Coordinates of N, CA and C in Angstrom, one line a residue:
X1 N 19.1 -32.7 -39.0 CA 18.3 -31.5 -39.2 C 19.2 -30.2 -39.1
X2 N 19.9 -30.4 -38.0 CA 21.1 -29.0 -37.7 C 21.5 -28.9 -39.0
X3 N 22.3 -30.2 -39.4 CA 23.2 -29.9 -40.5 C 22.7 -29.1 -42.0
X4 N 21.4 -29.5 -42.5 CA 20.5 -28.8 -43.3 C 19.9 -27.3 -42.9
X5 N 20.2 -26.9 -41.8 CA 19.5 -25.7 -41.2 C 21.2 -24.9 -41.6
X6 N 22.0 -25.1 -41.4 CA 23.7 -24.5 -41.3 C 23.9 -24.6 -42.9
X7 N 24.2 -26.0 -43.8 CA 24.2 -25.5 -44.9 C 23.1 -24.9 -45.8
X8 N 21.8 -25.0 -45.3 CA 20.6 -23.8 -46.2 C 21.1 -22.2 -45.7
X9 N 21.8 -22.3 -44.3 CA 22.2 -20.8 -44.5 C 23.5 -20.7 -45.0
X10 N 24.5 -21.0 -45.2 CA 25.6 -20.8 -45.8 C 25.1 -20.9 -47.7
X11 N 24.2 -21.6 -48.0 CA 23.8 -21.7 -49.5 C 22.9 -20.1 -49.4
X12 N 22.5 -19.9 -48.8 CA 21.6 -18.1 -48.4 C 22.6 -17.0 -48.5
X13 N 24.1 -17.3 -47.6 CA 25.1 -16.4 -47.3 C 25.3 -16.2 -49.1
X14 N 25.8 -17.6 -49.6 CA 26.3 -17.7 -50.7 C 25.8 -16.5 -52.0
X15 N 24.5 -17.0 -52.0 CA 23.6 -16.3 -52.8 C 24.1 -15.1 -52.6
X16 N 23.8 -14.2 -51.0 CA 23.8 -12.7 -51.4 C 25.1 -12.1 -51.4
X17 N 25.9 -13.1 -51.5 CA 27.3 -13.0 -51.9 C 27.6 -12.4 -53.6
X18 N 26.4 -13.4 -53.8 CA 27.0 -12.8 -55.6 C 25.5 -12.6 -56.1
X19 N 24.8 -11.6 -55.6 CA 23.2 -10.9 -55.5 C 23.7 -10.2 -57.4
X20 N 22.6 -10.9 -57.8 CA 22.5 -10.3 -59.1 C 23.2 -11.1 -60.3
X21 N 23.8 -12.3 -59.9 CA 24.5 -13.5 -60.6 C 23.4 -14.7 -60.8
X22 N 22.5 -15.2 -61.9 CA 21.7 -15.8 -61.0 C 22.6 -17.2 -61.3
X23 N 22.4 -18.5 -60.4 CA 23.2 -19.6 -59.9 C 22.1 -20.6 -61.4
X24 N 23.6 -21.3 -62.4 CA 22.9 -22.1 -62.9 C 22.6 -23.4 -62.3
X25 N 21.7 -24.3 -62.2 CA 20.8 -25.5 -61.6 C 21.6 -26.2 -62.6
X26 N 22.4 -27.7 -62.5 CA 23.0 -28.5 -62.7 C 21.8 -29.6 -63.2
X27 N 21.4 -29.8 -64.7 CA 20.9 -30.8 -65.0 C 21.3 -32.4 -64.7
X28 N 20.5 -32.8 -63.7 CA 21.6 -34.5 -63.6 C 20.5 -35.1 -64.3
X29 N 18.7 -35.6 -64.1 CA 18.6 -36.0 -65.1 C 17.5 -35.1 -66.1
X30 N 18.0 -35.5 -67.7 CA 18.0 -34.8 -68.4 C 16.4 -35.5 -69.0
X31 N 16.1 -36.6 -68.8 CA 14.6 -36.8 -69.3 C 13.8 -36.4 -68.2
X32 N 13.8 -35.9 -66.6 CA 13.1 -35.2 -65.9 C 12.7 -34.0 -66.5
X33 N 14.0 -33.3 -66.8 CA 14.2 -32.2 -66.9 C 13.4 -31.5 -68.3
X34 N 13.6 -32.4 -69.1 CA 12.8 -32.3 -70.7 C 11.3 -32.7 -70.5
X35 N 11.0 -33.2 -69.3 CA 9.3 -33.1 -68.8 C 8.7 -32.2 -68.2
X36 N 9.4 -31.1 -68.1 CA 9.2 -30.0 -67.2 C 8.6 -29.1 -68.2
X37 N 7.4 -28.5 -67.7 CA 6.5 -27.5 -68.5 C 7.3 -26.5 -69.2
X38 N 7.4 -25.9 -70.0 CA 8.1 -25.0 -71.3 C 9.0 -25.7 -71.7
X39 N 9.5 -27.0 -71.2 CA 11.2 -27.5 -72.4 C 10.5 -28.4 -73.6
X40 N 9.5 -28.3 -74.0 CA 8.6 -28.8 -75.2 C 10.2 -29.5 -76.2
X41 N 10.5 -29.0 -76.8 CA 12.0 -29.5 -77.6 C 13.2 -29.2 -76.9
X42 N 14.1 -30.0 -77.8 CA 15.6 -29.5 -77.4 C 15.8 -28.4 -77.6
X43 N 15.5 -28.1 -79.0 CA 16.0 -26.7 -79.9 C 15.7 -25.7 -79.0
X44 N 14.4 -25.5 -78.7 CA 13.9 -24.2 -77.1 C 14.9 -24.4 -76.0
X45 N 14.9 -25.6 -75.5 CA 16.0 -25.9 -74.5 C 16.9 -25.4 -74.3
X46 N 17.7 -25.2 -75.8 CA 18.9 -25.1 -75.9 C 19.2 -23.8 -76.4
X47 N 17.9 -23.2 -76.8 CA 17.9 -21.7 -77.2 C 18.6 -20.7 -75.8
X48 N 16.7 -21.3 -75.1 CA 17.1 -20.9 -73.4 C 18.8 -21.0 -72.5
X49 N 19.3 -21.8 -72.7 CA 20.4 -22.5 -72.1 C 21.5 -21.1 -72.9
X50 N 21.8 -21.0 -74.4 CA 22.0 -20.1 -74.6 C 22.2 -19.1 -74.5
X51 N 20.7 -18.6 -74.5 CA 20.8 -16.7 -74.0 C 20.9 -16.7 -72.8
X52 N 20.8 -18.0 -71.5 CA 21.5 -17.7 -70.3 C 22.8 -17.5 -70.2
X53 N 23.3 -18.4 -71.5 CA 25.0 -18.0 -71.7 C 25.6 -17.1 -71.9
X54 N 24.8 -16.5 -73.0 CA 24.7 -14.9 -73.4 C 24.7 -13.7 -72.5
X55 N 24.5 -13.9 -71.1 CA 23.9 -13.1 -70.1 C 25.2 -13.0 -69.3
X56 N 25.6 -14.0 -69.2 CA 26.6 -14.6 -68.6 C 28.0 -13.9 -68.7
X57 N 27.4 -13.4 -70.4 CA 29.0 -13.3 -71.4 C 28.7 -11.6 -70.7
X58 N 28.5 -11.3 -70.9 CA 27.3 -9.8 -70.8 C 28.2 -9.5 -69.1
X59 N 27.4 -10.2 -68.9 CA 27.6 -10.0 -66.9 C 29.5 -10.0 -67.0
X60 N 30.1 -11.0 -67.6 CA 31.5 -10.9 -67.3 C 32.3 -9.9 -67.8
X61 N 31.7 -9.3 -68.9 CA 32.1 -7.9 -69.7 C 31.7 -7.2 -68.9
X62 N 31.0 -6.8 -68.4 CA 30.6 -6.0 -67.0 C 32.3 -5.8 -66.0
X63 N 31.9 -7.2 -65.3 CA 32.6 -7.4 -64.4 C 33.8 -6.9 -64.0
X64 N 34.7 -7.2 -65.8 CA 35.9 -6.9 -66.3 C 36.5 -6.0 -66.5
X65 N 35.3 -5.0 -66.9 CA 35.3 -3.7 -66.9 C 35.5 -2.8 -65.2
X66 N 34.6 -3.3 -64.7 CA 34.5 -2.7 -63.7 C 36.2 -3.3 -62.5
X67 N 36.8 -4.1 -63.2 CA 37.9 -4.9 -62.4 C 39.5 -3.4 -62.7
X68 N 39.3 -3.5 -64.5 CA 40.2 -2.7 -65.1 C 40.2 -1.3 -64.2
X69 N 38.7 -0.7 -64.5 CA 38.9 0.7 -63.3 C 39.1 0.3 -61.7
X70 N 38.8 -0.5 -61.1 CA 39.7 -0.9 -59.8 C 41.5 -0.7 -60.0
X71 N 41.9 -1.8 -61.1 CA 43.0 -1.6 -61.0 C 43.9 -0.5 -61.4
X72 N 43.6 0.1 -62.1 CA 43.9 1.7 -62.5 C 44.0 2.7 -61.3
X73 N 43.1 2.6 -60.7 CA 42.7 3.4 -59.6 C 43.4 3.3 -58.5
X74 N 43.8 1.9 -58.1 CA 44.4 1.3 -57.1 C 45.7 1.9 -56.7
X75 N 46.5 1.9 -57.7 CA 47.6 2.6 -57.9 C 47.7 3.7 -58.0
X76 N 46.7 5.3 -58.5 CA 46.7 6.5 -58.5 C 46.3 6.8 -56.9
X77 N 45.6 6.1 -56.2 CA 45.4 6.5 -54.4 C 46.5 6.1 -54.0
X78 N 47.0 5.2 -54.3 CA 48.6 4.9 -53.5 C 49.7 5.8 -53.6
X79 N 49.6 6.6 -55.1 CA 50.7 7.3 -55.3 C 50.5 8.6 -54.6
X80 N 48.8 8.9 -54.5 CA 48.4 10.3 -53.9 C 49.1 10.5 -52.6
X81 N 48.6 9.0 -51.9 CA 48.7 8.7 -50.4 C 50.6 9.1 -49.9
X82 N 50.9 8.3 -51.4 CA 52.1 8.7 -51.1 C 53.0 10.3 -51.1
X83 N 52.2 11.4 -52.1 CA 52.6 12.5 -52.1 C 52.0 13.2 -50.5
X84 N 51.2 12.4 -50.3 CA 50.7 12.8 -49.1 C 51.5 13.5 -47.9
X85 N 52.0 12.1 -47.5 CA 53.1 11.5 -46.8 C 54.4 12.5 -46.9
X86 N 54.5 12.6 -48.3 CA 55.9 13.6 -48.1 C 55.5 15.0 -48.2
X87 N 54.6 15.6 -48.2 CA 53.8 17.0 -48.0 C 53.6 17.0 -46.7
X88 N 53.1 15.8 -46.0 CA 53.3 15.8 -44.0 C 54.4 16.6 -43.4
X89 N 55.7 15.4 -44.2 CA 56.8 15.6 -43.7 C 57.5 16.8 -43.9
X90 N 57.3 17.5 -45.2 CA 57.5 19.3 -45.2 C 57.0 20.4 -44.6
X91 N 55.6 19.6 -43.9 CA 54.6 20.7 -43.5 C 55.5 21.8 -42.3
X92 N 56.2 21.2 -41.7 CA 56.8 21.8 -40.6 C 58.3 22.6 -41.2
X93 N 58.4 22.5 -42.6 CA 59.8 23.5 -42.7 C 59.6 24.1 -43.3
X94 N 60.4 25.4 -44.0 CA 60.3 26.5 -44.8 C 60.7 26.0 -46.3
X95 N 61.0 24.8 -46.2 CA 61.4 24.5 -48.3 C 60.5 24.2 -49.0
X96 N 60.9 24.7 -50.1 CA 60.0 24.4 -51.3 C 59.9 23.4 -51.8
X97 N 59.0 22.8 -52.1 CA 59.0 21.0 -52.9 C 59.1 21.3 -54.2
X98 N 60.0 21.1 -54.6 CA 60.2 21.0 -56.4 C 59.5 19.9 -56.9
X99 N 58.6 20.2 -57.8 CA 57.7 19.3 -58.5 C 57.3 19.2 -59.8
X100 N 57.1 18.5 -61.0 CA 56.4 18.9 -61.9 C 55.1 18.1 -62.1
X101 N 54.0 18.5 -62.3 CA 52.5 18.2 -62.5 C 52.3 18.1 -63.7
X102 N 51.1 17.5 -64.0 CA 50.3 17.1 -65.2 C 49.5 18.1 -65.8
X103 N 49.7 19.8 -66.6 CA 49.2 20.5 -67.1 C 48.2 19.5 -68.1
X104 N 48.1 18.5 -69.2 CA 47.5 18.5 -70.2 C 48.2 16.7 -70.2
X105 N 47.9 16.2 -71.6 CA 48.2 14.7 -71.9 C 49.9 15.3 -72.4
X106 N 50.7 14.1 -71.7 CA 51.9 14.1 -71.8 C 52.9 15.8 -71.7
X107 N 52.1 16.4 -71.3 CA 52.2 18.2 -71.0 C 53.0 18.5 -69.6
X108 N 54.2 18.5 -69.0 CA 53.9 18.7 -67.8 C 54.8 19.7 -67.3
X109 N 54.6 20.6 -66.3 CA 55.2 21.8 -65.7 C 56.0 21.9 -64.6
X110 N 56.9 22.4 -64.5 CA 58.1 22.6 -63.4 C 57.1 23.2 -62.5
X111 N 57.4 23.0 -61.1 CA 56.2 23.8 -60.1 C 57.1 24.0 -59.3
X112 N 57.7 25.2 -58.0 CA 57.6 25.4 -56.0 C 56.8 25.2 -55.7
X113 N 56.1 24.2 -54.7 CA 55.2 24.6 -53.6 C 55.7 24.6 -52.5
X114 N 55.0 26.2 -51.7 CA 55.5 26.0 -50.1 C 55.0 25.1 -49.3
X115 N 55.3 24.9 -48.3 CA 54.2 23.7 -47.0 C 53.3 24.5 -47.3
X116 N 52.5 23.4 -46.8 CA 51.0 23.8 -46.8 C 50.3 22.5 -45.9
X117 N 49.1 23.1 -45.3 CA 48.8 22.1 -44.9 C 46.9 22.0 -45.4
X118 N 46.8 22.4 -46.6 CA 46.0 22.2 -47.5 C 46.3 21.4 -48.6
X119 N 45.1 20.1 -49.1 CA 45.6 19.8 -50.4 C 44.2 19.8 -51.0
X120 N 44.1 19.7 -52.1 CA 42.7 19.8 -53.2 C 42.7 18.4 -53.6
X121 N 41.5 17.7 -53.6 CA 41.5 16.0 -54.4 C 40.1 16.5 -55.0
X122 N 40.3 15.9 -56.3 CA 39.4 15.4 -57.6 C 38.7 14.3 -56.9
X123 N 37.4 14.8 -56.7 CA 36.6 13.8 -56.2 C 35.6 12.8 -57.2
X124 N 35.6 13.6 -58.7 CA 35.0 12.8 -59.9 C 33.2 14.0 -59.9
X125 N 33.0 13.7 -61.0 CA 32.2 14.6 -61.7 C 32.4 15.6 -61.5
X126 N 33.6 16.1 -61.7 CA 34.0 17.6 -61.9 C 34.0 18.5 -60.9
X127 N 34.2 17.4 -59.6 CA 34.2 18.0 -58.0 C 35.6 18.0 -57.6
X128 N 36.0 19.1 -57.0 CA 37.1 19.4 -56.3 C 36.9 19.9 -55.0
X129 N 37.3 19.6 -53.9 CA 37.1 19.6 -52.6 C 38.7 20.1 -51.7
X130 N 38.7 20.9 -50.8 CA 39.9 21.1 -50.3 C 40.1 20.4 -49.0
X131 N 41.0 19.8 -48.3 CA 41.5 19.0 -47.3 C 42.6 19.2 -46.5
X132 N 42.5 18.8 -45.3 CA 43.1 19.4 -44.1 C 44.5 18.0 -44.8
X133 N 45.6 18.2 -44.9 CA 46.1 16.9 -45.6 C 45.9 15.4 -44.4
X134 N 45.8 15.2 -43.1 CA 45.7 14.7 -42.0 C 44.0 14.2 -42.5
X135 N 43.4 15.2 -43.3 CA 41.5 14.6 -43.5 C 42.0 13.7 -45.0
X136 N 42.8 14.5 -45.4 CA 42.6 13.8 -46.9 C 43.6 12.5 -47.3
X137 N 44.3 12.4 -46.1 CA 44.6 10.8 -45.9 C 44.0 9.8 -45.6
X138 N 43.1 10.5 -44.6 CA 42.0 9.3 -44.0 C 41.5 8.9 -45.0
X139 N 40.8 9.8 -46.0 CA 39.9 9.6 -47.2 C 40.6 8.7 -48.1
X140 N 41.6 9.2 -48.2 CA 42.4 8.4 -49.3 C 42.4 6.7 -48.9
X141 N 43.2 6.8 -47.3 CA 43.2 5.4 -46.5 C 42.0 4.7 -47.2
X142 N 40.7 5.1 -46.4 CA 39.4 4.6 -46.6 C 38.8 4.4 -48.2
X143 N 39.4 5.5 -49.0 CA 39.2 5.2 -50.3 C 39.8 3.7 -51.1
X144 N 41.0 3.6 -50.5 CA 41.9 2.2 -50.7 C 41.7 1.1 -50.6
X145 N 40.9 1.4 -49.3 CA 40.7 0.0 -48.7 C 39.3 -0.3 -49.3
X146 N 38.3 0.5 -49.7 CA 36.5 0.2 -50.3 C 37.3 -0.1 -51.7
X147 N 38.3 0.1 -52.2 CA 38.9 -0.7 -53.7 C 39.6 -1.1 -53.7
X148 N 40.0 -2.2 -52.6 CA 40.4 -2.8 -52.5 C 39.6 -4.7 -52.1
X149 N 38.9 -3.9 -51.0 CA 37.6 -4.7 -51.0 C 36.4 -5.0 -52.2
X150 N 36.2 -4.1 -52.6 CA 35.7 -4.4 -53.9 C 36.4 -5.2 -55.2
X151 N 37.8 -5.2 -55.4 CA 38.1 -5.8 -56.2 C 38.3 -7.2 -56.2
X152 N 38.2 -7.4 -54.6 CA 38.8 -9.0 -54.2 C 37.1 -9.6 -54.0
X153 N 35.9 -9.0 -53.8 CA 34.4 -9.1 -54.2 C 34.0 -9.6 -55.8
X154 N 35.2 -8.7 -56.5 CA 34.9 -8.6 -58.2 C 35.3 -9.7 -58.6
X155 N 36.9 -10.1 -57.8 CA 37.6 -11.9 -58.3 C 36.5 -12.6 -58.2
X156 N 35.9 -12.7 -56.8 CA 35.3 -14.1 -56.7 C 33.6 -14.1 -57.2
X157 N 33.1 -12.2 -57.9 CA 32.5 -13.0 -58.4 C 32.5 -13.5 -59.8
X158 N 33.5 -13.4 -60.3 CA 34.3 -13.4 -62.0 C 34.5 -15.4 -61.4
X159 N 34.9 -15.4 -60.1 CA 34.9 -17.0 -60.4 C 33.4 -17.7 -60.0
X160 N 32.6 -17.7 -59.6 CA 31.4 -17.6 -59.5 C 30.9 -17.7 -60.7
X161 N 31.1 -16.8 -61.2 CA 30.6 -16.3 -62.8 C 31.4 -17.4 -63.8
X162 N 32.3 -17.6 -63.7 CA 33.0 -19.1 -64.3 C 32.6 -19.8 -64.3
X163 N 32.1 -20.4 -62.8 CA 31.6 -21.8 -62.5 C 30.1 -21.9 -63.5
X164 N 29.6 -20.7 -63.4 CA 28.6 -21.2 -63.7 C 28.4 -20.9 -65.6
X165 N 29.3 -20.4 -66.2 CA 29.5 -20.7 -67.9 C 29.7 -22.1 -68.0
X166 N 30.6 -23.1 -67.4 CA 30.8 -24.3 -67.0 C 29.7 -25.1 -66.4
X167 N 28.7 -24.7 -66.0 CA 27.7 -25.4 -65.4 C 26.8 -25.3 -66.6
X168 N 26.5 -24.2 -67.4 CA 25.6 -23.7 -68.2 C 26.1 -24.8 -69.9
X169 N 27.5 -24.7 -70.0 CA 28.0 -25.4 -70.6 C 27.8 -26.6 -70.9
X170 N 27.7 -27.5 -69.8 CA 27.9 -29.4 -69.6 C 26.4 -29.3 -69.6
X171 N 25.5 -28.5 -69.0 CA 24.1 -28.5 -69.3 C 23.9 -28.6 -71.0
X172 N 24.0 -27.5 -72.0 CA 24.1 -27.6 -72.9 C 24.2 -29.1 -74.1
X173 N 25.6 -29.1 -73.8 CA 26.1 -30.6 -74.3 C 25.1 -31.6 -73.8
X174 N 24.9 -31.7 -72.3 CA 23.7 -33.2 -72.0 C 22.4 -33.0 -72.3
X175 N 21.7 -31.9 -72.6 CA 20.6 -31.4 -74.3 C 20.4 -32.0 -75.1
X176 N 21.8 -31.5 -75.6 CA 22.1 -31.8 -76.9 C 22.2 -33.5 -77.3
X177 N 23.1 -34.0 -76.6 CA 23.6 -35.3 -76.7 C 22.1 -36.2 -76.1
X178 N 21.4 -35.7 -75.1 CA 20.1 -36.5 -75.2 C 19.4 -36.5 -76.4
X179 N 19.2 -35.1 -77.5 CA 18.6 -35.3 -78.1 C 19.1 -35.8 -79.3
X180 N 20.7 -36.2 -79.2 CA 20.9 -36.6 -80.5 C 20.6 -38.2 -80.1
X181 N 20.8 -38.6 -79.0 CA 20.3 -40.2 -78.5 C 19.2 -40.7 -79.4
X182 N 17.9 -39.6 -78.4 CA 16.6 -40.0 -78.1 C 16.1 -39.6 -80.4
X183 N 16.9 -38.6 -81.2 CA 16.6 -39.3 -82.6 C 17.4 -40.2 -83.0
X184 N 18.4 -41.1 -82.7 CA 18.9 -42.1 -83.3 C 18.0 -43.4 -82.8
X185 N 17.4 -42.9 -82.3 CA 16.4 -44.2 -81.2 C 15.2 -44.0 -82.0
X186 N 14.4 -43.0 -82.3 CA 13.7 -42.9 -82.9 C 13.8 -43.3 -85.0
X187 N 15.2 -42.9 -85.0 CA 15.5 -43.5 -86.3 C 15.4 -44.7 -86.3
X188 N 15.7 -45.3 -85.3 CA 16.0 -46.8 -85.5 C 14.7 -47.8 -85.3
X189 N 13.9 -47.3 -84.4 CA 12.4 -47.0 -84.6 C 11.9 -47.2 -85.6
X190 N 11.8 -46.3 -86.6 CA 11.4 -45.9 -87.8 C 11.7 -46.8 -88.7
X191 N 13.3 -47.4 -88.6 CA 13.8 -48.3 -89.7 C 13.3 -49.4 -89.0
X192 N 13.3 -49.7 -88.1 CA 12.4 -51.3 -87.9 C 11.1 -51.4 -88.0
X193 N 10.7 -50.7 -88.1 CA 8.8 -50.4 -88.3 C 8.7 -50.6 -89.9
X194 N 9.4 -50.3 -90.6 CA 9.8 -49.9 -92.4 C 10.0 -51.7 -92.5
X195 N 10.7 -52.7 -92.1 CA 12.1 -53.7 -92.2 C 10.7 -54.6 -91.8

């Protein structure tokens, strides 16, 4: 009884692990299964089995998308984090940081900046916010690490999302291959009823 009470909750954990994936059900037997109220034919069967596939494809284009802007991102907070860092380290002397910035696409300008212990971050929809550099590390820190978490959320549920193209899959084929069975049976049926 324990043991069913521990894995029903780890199968619960599972689930809201990957909330919004729904989990395909592994056809074992397939003439149960074909007696079940709506699977009237294969062809429906196999419609349905389909456009879950379809959903599937859908959800991983999603996924992949949303993986690419992780990874893109990943690396522009690291490099911020890192101008950070050496803007810290100048805060306390009188030199100028020679720099050049991104005026436009492929555009970029020779710049001085004095220390400062102000920097400005592009927060997205056309927000700009100003930061103590000590605040806008943290942010950055914390920004790194929720995309970084998130991305390694996005692997597993891209494998998740695998298993179950593969599940959706072998379902498919044991459909199909019952129903090419169950008309050679019936053909043969037919020809001995004729004979």
């Amino acid at each position: 009884m324990a043991t069913t009470i521990e894995s029903g909750n780890a199968g619960a954990a599972n689930k809201k692990k990957h909330l919004g994936i729904p989990e395909a059900i592994f056809v074992e037997d397939v003439d149960a299964f074909m007696k079940q109220p709506g699977n009237d034919t294969a062809d429906a069967v196999l419609r349905k089995l389909d456009e879950q596939y379809q959903k599937y494809k859908y959800m991983e284009l999603n996924l992949a998308q949303k993986k690419l802007r992780l990874k893109s991102q990943i690396p522009q907070i690291k490099q911020t984090l890192e101008i950070l860092r050496h803007m810290q380290k100048k805060k306390g002397t009188t030199d100028l940081m020679e720099t050049h910035f991104l005026l436009a696409d492929n555009v970029y300008c020779k710049a001085s900046v004095p220390p400062t212990d102000k920097v400005c971050l592009w927060l997205g929809a056309n927000v700009m916010l100003e930061y103590d550099i000590d605040e806008a590390q943290a942010l950055l820190e914390k920004n790194l690490a929720t995309a970084s978490r998130n991305l390694d959320s996005l692997e597993e549920d891209l494998d998740f999302l695998r298993d179950q193209f593969t599940t959706t899959e072998v379902n498919m084929a044991r459909v199909y291959n019952w129903d090419v069975k169950r008309r050679s049976k019936d053909n043969l049926l037919k020809s001995a009823e004729r004979s």
